[in-house]
Short mmCIF file of C-alpha atoms in Angstrom, two decimals:
data_model
loop_
_atom_site.label_atom_id
_atom_site.label_comp_id
_atom_site.label_asym_id
_atom_site.label_seq_id
_atom_site.Cartn_x
_atom_site.Cartn_y
_atom_site.Cartn_z
CA ALA A 14 60.45 249.71 114.96
CA ALA A 15 62.82 250.35 112.15
CA GLY A 16 60.29 248.69 109.62
CA ALA A 17 57.90 245.95 108.83
CA PRO A 18 59.45 242.56 110.10
CA LYS A 19 60.44 240.31 107.31
CA PRO A 20 58.55 237.17 107.12
CA LEU A 21 60.24 233.89 108.26
CA PRO A 22 60.94 231.64 105.32
CA SER A 23 58.92 228.34 104.94
CA SER A 24 60.94 225.22 105.37
CA GLY A 25 58.95 224.03 102.21
CA PRO A 26 57.86 220.62 101.15
CA LYS A 27 59.90 217.50 102.17
CA SER A 28 60.04 214.25 100.69
CA LEU A 29 58.68 211.28 102.88
CA ARG A 30 60.44 207.90 102.57
CA GLU A 31 58.62 205.27 100.87
CA MET A 32 56.80 203.48 103.74
CA PRO A 33 53.94 200.85 103.10
CA HIS A 34 50.91 201.48 105.36
CA PRO A 35 49.97 198.30 107.37
CA LEU A 36 46.27 198.74 106.85
CA ALA A 37 46.69 198.93 103.12
CA THR A 38 47.56 195.22 102.93
CA SER A 39 44.79 192.58 103.26
CA SER A 40 46.87 189.63 104.33
CA SER A 41 47.06 189.00 107.92
CA GLU A 42 50.32 188.98 109.49
CA GLU A 43 51.54 187.24 112.89
CA MET A 44 51.33 189.39 115.94
CA GLY A 45 55.00 189.35 116.98
CA PRO A 46 56.56 191.70 114.49
CA ALA A 47 54.13 194.32 115.18
CA LEU A 48 55.97 195.44 118.28
CA THR A 49 59.42 194.80 117.14
CA PRO A 50 61.75 197.67 116.41
CA SER A 51 62.13 198.50 112.75
CA PRO A 52 65.96 198.36 111.91
CA ASP A 53 65.51 201.13 109.26
CA LEU A 54 64.28 203.83 111.65
CA LEU A 55 66.59 206.76 111.47
CA LEU A 56 67.32 207.77 115.10
CA PRO A 57 67.02 211.48 115.82
CA ARG A 58 70.15 213.09 115.25
CA SER A 59 71.43 215.81 117.78
CA ILE A 60 71.18 219.64 117.06
CA ALA A 61 75.08 219.43 117.55
CA ASP A 62 75.32 217.18 114.70
CA LYS A 63 78.52 217.96 112.74
CA ASP A 64 77.01 217.96 109.30
CA LEU A 65 79.02 220.70 107.78
CA SER A 66 77.27 220.56 104.33
CA LEU A 67 74.25 222.61 103.12
CA PRO A 68 70.95 220.66 101.76
CA ASN A 69 72.09 221.07 98.36
CA GLY A 70 75.50 219.19 99.03
CA THR A 71 77.51 222.39 99.14
CA PRO A 72 80.13 222.04 101.85
CA VAL A 73 80.17 225.19 104.33
CA ASP A 74 83.30 227.23 104.36
CA THR A 75 84.22 227.73 107.94
CA SER A 76 86.61 230.60 107.24
CA SER A 77 85.55 234.18 107.75
CA PRO A 78 83.28 235.58 104.89
CA ALA A 79 84.49 238.32 102.85
CA SER A 80 81.34 240.43 103.63
CA SER A 81 78.40 240.29 106.07
CA SER A 82 76.32 238.99 103.39
CA SER A 83 78.31 236.14 101.94
CA LEU A 84 76.64 233.82 104.74
CA LEU A 85 73.23 234.06 103.50
CA ASN A 86 74.52 234.11 99.84
CA ARG A 87 76.16 230.49 100.50
CA LEU A 88 72.95 229.43 102.13
CA GLN A 89 71.24 227.76 99.34
CA LEU A 90 68.15 226.09 100.72
CA ASP A 91 65.97 223.71 98.62
CA ASP A 92 62.88 225.06 99.65
CA ASP A 93 61.49 224.86 95.98
CA LEU A 94 63.16 221.73 95.03
CA ASP A 95 59.51 220.16 94.79
CA GLY A 96 57.94 223.35 93.65
CA GLU A 97 56.61 221.99 90.36
CA THR A 98 54.84 219.11 91.93
CA ARG A 99 53.02 221.23 94.68
CA ASP A 100 49.40 221.80 94.06
CA LEU A 101 48.45 223.81 97.19
CA PHE A 102 49.64 227.16 98.44
CA VAL A 103 48.24 228.98 101.59
CA THR A 104 49.25 232.21 102.88
CA VAL A 105 48.15 234.13 106.15
CA ASP A 106 48.22 238.03 105.93
CA ASP A 107 46.40 241.38 106.10
CA PRO A 108 45.51 241.31 110.07
CA LYS A 109 42.52 243.51 110.80
CA LYS A 110 41.37 244.68 114.24
CA HIS A 111 37.43 244.24 114.94
CA VAL A 112 35.94 245.89 117.69
CA CYS A 113 32.70 244.47 118.96
CA THR A 114 30.30 245.31 121.90
CA MET A 115 31.28 242.23 123.48
CA GLU A 116 35.04 241.77 122.62
CA THR A 117 37.82 242.97 120.38
CA TYR A 118 39.75 240.54 118.23
CA ILE A 119 42.11 240.18 115.28
CA THR A 120 41.25 238.39 111.97
CA TYR A 121 43.67 237.19 109.28
CA ARG A 122 43.24 236.65 105.67
CA VAL A 123 43.60 233.11 104.48
CA THR A 124 44.28 232.89 100.81
CA THR A 125 44.59 229.53 99.11
CA LYS A 126 45.62 228.74 95.62
CA THR A 127 45.09 224.97 94.29
CA THR A 128 44.56 222.84 91.47
CA ARG A 129 43.40 219.77 93.52
CA ALA A 130 40.19 218.12 92.66
CA GLU A 131 38.93 218.25 96.12
CA PHE A 132 38.45 222.01 95.78
CA ASP A 133 35.63 223.53 93.78
CA LEU A 134 37.50 226.79 92.96
CA PRO A 135 41.18 227.36 92.12
CA GLU A 136 41.39 230.20 94.68
CA TYR A 137 39.72 230.96 97.82
CA SER A 138 40.05 233.88 100.49
CA VAL A 139 38.43 233.72 103.88
CA ARG A 140 39.00 235.47 107.14
CA ARG A 141 39.93 233.84 110.22
CA ARG A 142 40.62 234.55 113.89
CA TYR A 143 42.88 232.53 116.19
CA GLN A 144 40.06 230.35 117.79
CA ASP A 145 39.34 229.22 114.17
CA PHE A 146 42.97 228.04 113.87
CA ASP A 147 42.53 226.27 117.35
CA TRP A 148 39.50 224.60 116.14
CA LEU A 149 41.34 223.33 112.97
CA ARG A 150 44.24 222.03 115.05
CA ASN A 151 41.69 220.10 117.53
CA LYS A 152 39.87 218.61 114.51
CA LEU A 153 43.21 217.43 113.15
CA GLU A 154 44.31 215.81 116.50
CA GLU A 155 40.86 214.15 116.66
CA SER A 156 40.81 212.87 112.99
CA GLN A 157 44.64 212.12 112.54
CA PRO A 158 45.75 210.79 116.00
CA THR A 159 48.62 208.81 114.58
CA HIS A 160 50.08 212.10 113.00
CA LEU A 161 52.18 214.97 114.41
CA ILE A 162 50.04 217.92 114.32
CA PRO A 163 52.09 221.36 114.03
CA PRO A 164 51.81 223.61 117.06
CA LEU A 165 50.08 226.80 117.37
CA PRO A 166 51.50 229.95 119.07
CA GLU A 167 50.43 230.27 122.59
CA LYS A 168 47.08 231.91 122.97
CA PHE A 169 47.59 233.78 126.28
CA VAL A 170 49.93 236.48 126.95
CA VAL A 171 50.74 238.02 130.43
CA LYS A 172 48.61 240.73 130.99
CA GLY A 173 50.55 243.95 131.04
CA VAL A 174 53.89 242.57 129.60
CA VAL A 175 52.66 242.16 126.10
CA ASP A 176 49.91 244.05 124.18
CA ARG A 177 48.09 241.54 122.08
CA PHE A 178 46.98 244.26 119.91
CA SER A 179 50.21 245.85 119.19
CA GLU A 180 51.73 245.69 115.75
CA GLU A 181 54.87 243.65 116.66
CA PHE A 182 52.52 240.99 118.47
CA VAL A 183 50.26 240.70 115.74
CA GLU A 184 52.73 240.30 113.12
CA THR A 185 54.77 237.69 115.08
CA ARG A 186 51.27 235.85 115.54
CA ARG A 187 50.49 236.15 111.73
CA LYS A 188 53.92 234.52 110.82
CA ALA A 189 53.39 231.67 113.45
CA LEU A 190 49.85 231.16 111.93
CA ASP A 191 51.41 231.40 108.20
CA LYS A 192 53.98 228.69 109.26
CA PHE A 193 51.41 226.63 111.03
CA LEU A 194 49.16 226.31 107.81
CA LYS A 195 52.35 225.70 105.55
CA ARG A 196 53.33 222.90 107.75
CA ILE A 197 50.07 221.22 107.22
CA THR A 198 49.80 222.07 103.50
CA ASP A 199 53.14 220.48 102.95
CA HIS A 200 52.08 217.37 104.86
CA PRO A 201 51.07 214.45 102.42
CA VAL A 202 48.30 213.36 104.62
CA LEU A 203 47.01 216.39 106.71
CA SER A 204 46.83 218.42 103.64
CA PHE A 205 43.90 216.32 102.39
CA ASN A 206 41.98 216.47 105.74
CA GLU A 207 38.35 217.23 105.30
CA HIS A 208 38.57 219.81 108.30
CA PHE A 209 41.54 221.63 106.53
CA ASN A 210 39.51 221.94 103.39
CA VAL A 211 36.49 223.38 105.31
CA PHE A 212 38.98 225.71 107.13
CA LEU A 213 40.48 227.11 103.87
CA THR A 214 37.11 227.26 101.96
CA ALA A 215 33.99 227.99 104.14
CA LYS A 216 32.74 231.47 104.29
CA ASP A 217 30.89 230.88 107.65
CA LEU A 218 33.12 228.45 109.72
CA ASN A 219 30.85 228.77 112.65
CA ALA A 220 28.16 226.90 110.86
CA TYR A 221 30.50 223.86 110.75
CA LYS A 222 31.56 224.43 114.35
CA LYS A 223 27.90 224.05 115.36
CA GLN A 224 27.18 221.08 113.33
CA GLY A 225 30.33 219.12 114.59
CA MET A 226 30.78 218.56 110.87
CA ALA A 227 32.03 215.01 110.20
CA LEU A 228 32.18 212.25 112.85
CA LEU A 229 35.60 210.98 113.94
CA SER A 230 37.18 208.31 111.98
CA LYS A 231 37.21 204.88 113.53
CA MET A 232 40.80 205.45 114.22
CA GLY A 233 40.17 208.65 116.10
CA GLU A 234 37.48 206.87 118.14
CA SER A 235 39.81 203.96 119.15
CA VAL A 236 42.36 206.24 120.53
CA LYS A 237 40.15 208.86 122.18
CA TYR A 238 38.23 206.32 124.23
CA VAL A 239 41.47 204.24 125.11
CA THR A 240 41.30 204.07 129.10
CA GLY A 241 44.31 204.76 131.38
CA GLY A 242 43.90 201.18 132.71
CA TYR A 243 46.39 199.98 130.35
CA LYS A 244 50.07 199.80 131.53
CA LEU A 245 52.71 199.39 128.88
CA ARG A 246 55.07 196.72 129.61
CA SER A 247 58.00 198.33 127.72
CA ARG A 248 58.39 200.94 124.99
CA PRO A 249 60.21 199.41 122.03
CA LEU A 250 63.79 200.61 121.70
CA GLU A 251 63.20 203.04 118.54
CA PHE A 252 60.57 204.87 120.49
CA ALA A 253 62.38 204.74 123.64
CA ALA A 254 65.16 206.60 121.92
CA ILE A 255 62.64 209.21 120.32
CA GLY A 256 61.16 209.79 123.82
CA GLU A 257 64.50 210.34 125.34
CA TYR A 258 65.66 212.57 122.46
CA LEU A 259 62.53 214.77 122.69
CA GLU A 260 63.12 215.35 126.46
CA THR A 261 66.78 216.65 125.92
CA PHE A 262 65.85 218.44 123.00
CA SER A 263 63.28 220.33 124.86
CA LEU A 264 65.33 220.95 127.93
CA LYS A 265 68.17 222.46 125.86
CA LEU A 266 65.93 224.73 123.68
CA GLY A 267 64.07 225.98 126.77
CA THR A 268 67.44 226.98 128.05
CA ILE A 269 68.65 228.57 124.98
CA ASP A 270 65.23 230.50 124.99
CA ARG A 271 65.73 231.82 128.65
CA ILE A 272 69.08 232.96 128.06
CA ALA A 273 68.21 234.49 124.82
CA GLN A 274 65.47 236.45 126.48
CA ARG A 275 68.00 237.82 128.97
CA ILE A 276 70.52 238.77 126.36
CA ILE A 277 67.86 240.90 124.66
CA LYS A 278 66.68 242.42 127.94
CA GLU A 279 70.32 243.43 128.52
CA GLN A 280 70.69 244.76 125.02
CA LEU A 281 67.68 246.96 125.45
CA GLU A 282 68.94 248.26 128.85
CA TYR A 283 72.38 249.08 127.14
CA LEU A 284 70.31 250.85 124.34
CA VAL A 285 68.70 253.03 126.85
CA GLU A 286 72.21 253.97 128.29
CA LEU A 287 73.65 254.77 124.71
CA ARG A 288 70.72 256.82 123.91
CA GLU A 289 71.46 259.17 127.02
CA TYR A 290 75.19 258.84 126.37
CA GLY A 291 75.43 260.18 122.74
CA PRO A 292 73.73 263.58 123.31
CA VAL A 293 75.95 264.51 126.26
CA TYR A 294 78.90 264.65 123.59
CA SER A 295 76.76 266.88 121.58
CA THR A 296 75.98 269.19 124.33
CA TRP A 297 79.60 269.20 125.24
CA GLY A 298 80.48 270.26 121.79
CA GLY A 299 78.33 273.24 122.03
CA LEU A 300 80.81 274.62 124.82
CA GLU A 301 84.03 273.93 123.28
CA VAL A 302 84.12 275.53 119.99
CA GLU A 303 87.46 273.84 118.84
CA LEU A 304 86.16 270.53 119.83
CA SER A 305 82.74 270.74 118.55
CA GLU A 306 83.41 268.75 115.12
CA PRO A 307 85.07 265.81 116.61
CA LEU A 308 82.70 265.95 119.65
CA GLU A 309 79.56 265.98 117.30
CA GLY A 310 81.23 263.09 115.40
CA VAL A 311 81.47 260.95 118.61
CA SER A 312 77.59 261.75 119.20
CA ALA A 313 76.52 260.62 115.77
CA CYS A 314 78.88 257.57 116.03
CA ILE A 315 76.88 256.54 119.23
CA GLY A 316 73.70 257.25 117.38
CA ASN A 317 74.45 254.87 114.65
CA CYS A 318 75.61 252.31 117.23
CA CYS A 319 72.18 252.76 118.69
CA THR A 320 70.26 252.27 115.42
CA ALA A 321 72.41 248.91 114.79
CA LEU A 322 71.73 247.57 118.12
CA GLU A 323 68.22 248.31 117.90
CA GLU A 324 68.05 246.47 114.66
CA LEU A 325 69.81 243.42 115.99
CA SER A 326 67.50 243.28 119.05
CA GLU A 327 64.54 243.27 116.75
CA ASP A 328 65.78 240.59 114.53
CA MET A 329 66.57 238.44 117.69
CA THR A 330 62.92 239.09 119.17
CA GLU A 331 60.95 238.76 115.60
CA ASP A 332 62.93 236.09 113.96
CA PHE A 333 65.02 233.98 116.38
CA LEU A 334 62.80 233.55 119.55
CA PRO A 335 59.56 232.56 117.63
CA VAL A 336 61.33 229.64 115.85
CA LEU A 337 62.71 228.35 119.25
CA ARG A 338 59.30 228.49 120.79
CA GLU A 339 57.82 226.75 117.74
CA TYR A 340 60.16 223.91 118.31
CA ILE A 341 59.61 223.94 122.03
CA LEU A 342 55.82 223.32 121.41
CA TYR A 343 56.56 220.91 118.54
CA SER A 344 58.57 218.54 120.98
CA GLU A 345 55.52 218.61 123.18
CA SER A 346 53.23 217.76 120.33
CA MET A 347 55.57 214.95 119.48
CA LYS A 348 55.48 213.69 123.04
CA ASN A 349 51.69 213.47 123.00
CA VAL A 350 51.56 211.44 119.92
CA LEU A 351 54.10 209.02 121.31
CA LYS A 352 51.89 208.80 124.45
CA LYS A 353 48.93 207.87 122.34
CA ARG A 354 51.03 205.18 120.56
CA ASP A 355 51.93 203.70 123.86
CA GLN A 356 48.25 203.76 125.03
CA VAL A 357 47.46 201.70 121.95
CA GLN A 358 50.17 199.26 122.51
CA ALA A 359 49.44 198.90 126.08
CA GLU A 360 45.69 198.00 125.05
CA TYR A 361 47.19 195.63 122.30
CA GLU A 362 49.24 193.81 125.00
CA ALA A 363 46.26 193.56 127.46
CA LYS A 364 44.01 191.90 124.68
CA LEU A 365 46.85 189.41 123.99
CA GLU A 366 46.96 188.59 127.58
CA ALA A 367 43.20 188.27 127.81
CA VAL A 368 43.31 185.78 124.73
CA ALA A 369 46.25 183.82 126.25
CA LEU A 370 44.36 183.32 129.53
CA LYS A 371 41.42 181.75 127.64
CA LYS A 372 42.01 177.99 127.31
CA GLU A 373 40.11 176.66 124.24
CA ASP A 374 40.67 173.65 122.08
CA ARG A 375 40.73 175.66 118.85
CA PRO A 376 42.40 178.91 119.98
CA LYS A 377 41.58 181.80 117.50
CA VAL A 378 42.63 185.63 117.57
CA PRO A 379 39.67 187.70 118.03
CA THR A 380 39.05 190.42 115.35
CA ASP A 381 39.21 193.25 117.83
CA VAL A 382 42.80 191.92 118.76
CA GLU A 383 43.78 192.00 115.20
CA LYS A 384 42.29 195.50 114.68
CA CYS A 385 44.25 196.66 117.73
CA GLN A 386 47.47 195.22 116.05
CA ASP A 387 46.72 197.21 113.08
CA ARG A 388 46.26 200.28 114.99
CA VAL A 389 49.79 199.88 116.76
CA GLU A 390 51.15 199.23 113.10
CA CYS A 391 49.63 202.21 111.97
CA PHE A 392 50.64 204.26 114.70
CA ASN A 393 54.31 203.04 114.28
CA ALA A 394 54.53 203.75 110.58
CA ASP A 395 52.91 207.33 110.71
CA LEU A 396 54.84 208.23 113.90
CA LYS A 397 58.23 207.08 112.44
CA ALA A 398 57.40 208.96 109.14
CA ASP A 399 56.49 212.09 110.53
CA MET A 400 59.46 211.95 112.93
CA GLU A 401 61.88 211.73 109.97
CA ARG A 402 60.28 214.51 108.29
CA TRP A 403 60.21 216.67 111.34
CA GLN A 404 64.08 215.86 111.71
CA ASN A 405 64.36 217.24 108.06
CA ASN A 406 62.51 220.19 108.54
CA LYS A 407 64.21 220.94 112.03
CA ARG A 408 68.06 220.52 110.62
CA GLN A 409 66.95 222.91 107.60
CA ASP A 410 65.19 225.50 109.71
CA PHE A 411 67.84 225.55 112.42
CA ARG A 412 70.67 225.84 109.81
CA GLN A 413 68.92 228.84 108.10
CA LEU A 414 68.05 230.22 111.74
CA LEU A 415 71.86 230.01 112.91
CA MET A 416 73.19 231.37 109.62
CA GLY A 417 70.81 234.16 109.72
CA MET A 418 71.86 235.01 113.23
CA ALA A 419 75.31 234.84 112.49
CA ASP A 420 74.85 237.31 109.40
CA LYS A 421 72.76 239.81 111.65
CA ASN A 422 75.75 239.89 114.30
CA ILE A 423 78.27 240.66 111.59
CA GLN A 424 76.12 243.32 110.04
CA TYR A 425 75.82 244.78 113.58
CA TYR A 426 79.79 244.81 114.39
CA GLU A 427 80.40 245.97 110.83
CA LYS A 428 77.98 249.05 111.22
CA CYS A 429 79.70 249.77 114.81
CA LEU A 430 82.99 249.36 113.43
CA THR A 431 82.23 251.79 110.43
CA ALA A 432 80.75 254.25 112.80
CA TRP A 433 83.75 254.52 115.02
CA GLU A 434 86.30 254.61 112.29
CA SER A 435 84.32 257.63 110.46
CA ILE A 436 85.54 259.84 113.54
CA ILE A 437 89.22 259.02 113.51
CA PRO A 438 89.96 261.51 110.47
CA LEU A 439 88.16 264.08 112.60
CA LEU A 440 90.51 263.53 115.41
CA GLN A 441 93.68 263.04 113.33
CA ASP A 442 93.20 265.97 110.89
CA LYS A 443 92.85 268.62 113.58
CA PRO A 444 96.37 270.56 113.93
CA GLU A 445 97.91 270.99 117.48
CA THR A 446 97.65 274.35 118.63
CA LYS A 447 100.67 275.56 120.65
#
């Protein structure tokens, strides 16, 4: 590798649109509106959205940049826009390999700095392994079923293809775990979860795992034990649109991911050929005294092109592909939340039908039906808020990703151009011999 990979920048905190939580009001509403589409839902925008302005309002100049770095110079993301209001910062770094009798594993240092009253100290530093992150995500899914939980990088790798203890793999995973915790930290609900607090502060996390720590919330229990016997009549239009969008989005990203991997594979094969190609000119130059200088120049030029191509392939592997995979997993997480929402709505519809079948002189809506209606409303509000937040993050992340990819390609071709231009004087200045 040419050097330590640069960490992917965080998408930073995003503001959520003000949305009243249905369970925060004490007045009982009629059942009808709970299942009607909200007209203010911002439907997902396609990744092919023709928005040519940056997050800070600066229009994007589509003309060719004056230099390779101008693309990123123009990219002014509002990562630190809410920096003054943030009170929780988490980083993942310092991976270490542990070799034990039974297993070998990697731990990462998780550093937390905060001013929140929920924390006893302003700073914490603990070490966590992958299965600890997995425990945290499972606990968040159980206790916050109405919210979108950020995805973790895949645990398993194909044996023999990727060495999970190699520096490159460990660094890629570290960046993914760091992004996972930053996503949670930036969330206005998940960041206050008790399991997240324990994960960041407990010296011995295994003790909490064995205890099972806290019981599931009532909301979590309700969703966990919803049976598959309920069948949803029809998904509301706004959530049907979200479902269709997620299917298309994950399909397109999967195609891009497969093609990108093939391109990287072909680049690496081309790189092998270039490394054999360059030295041939140097060997030839040793046999041709009069041509030795230009031939050595060609050999050096090809060597420079090799270095540039190697850097481009590394950038694609370490920065481009992980973002694609994260969002593919993200879309699957969103589909799961959507499925849970449908289950709760189906349960609500079944309870309504059961009430309608009962012929009583003084019909009264049972309490469990009202609670079920509350759960539907809660799911609708939380899912829409998280979807909007996810869309904002996605647009910003992909804008930065594609701008960075464009800049890296420009740098690659500029380096190759400079290398080939450097040997032209060697060929032109040679006087012709008669």
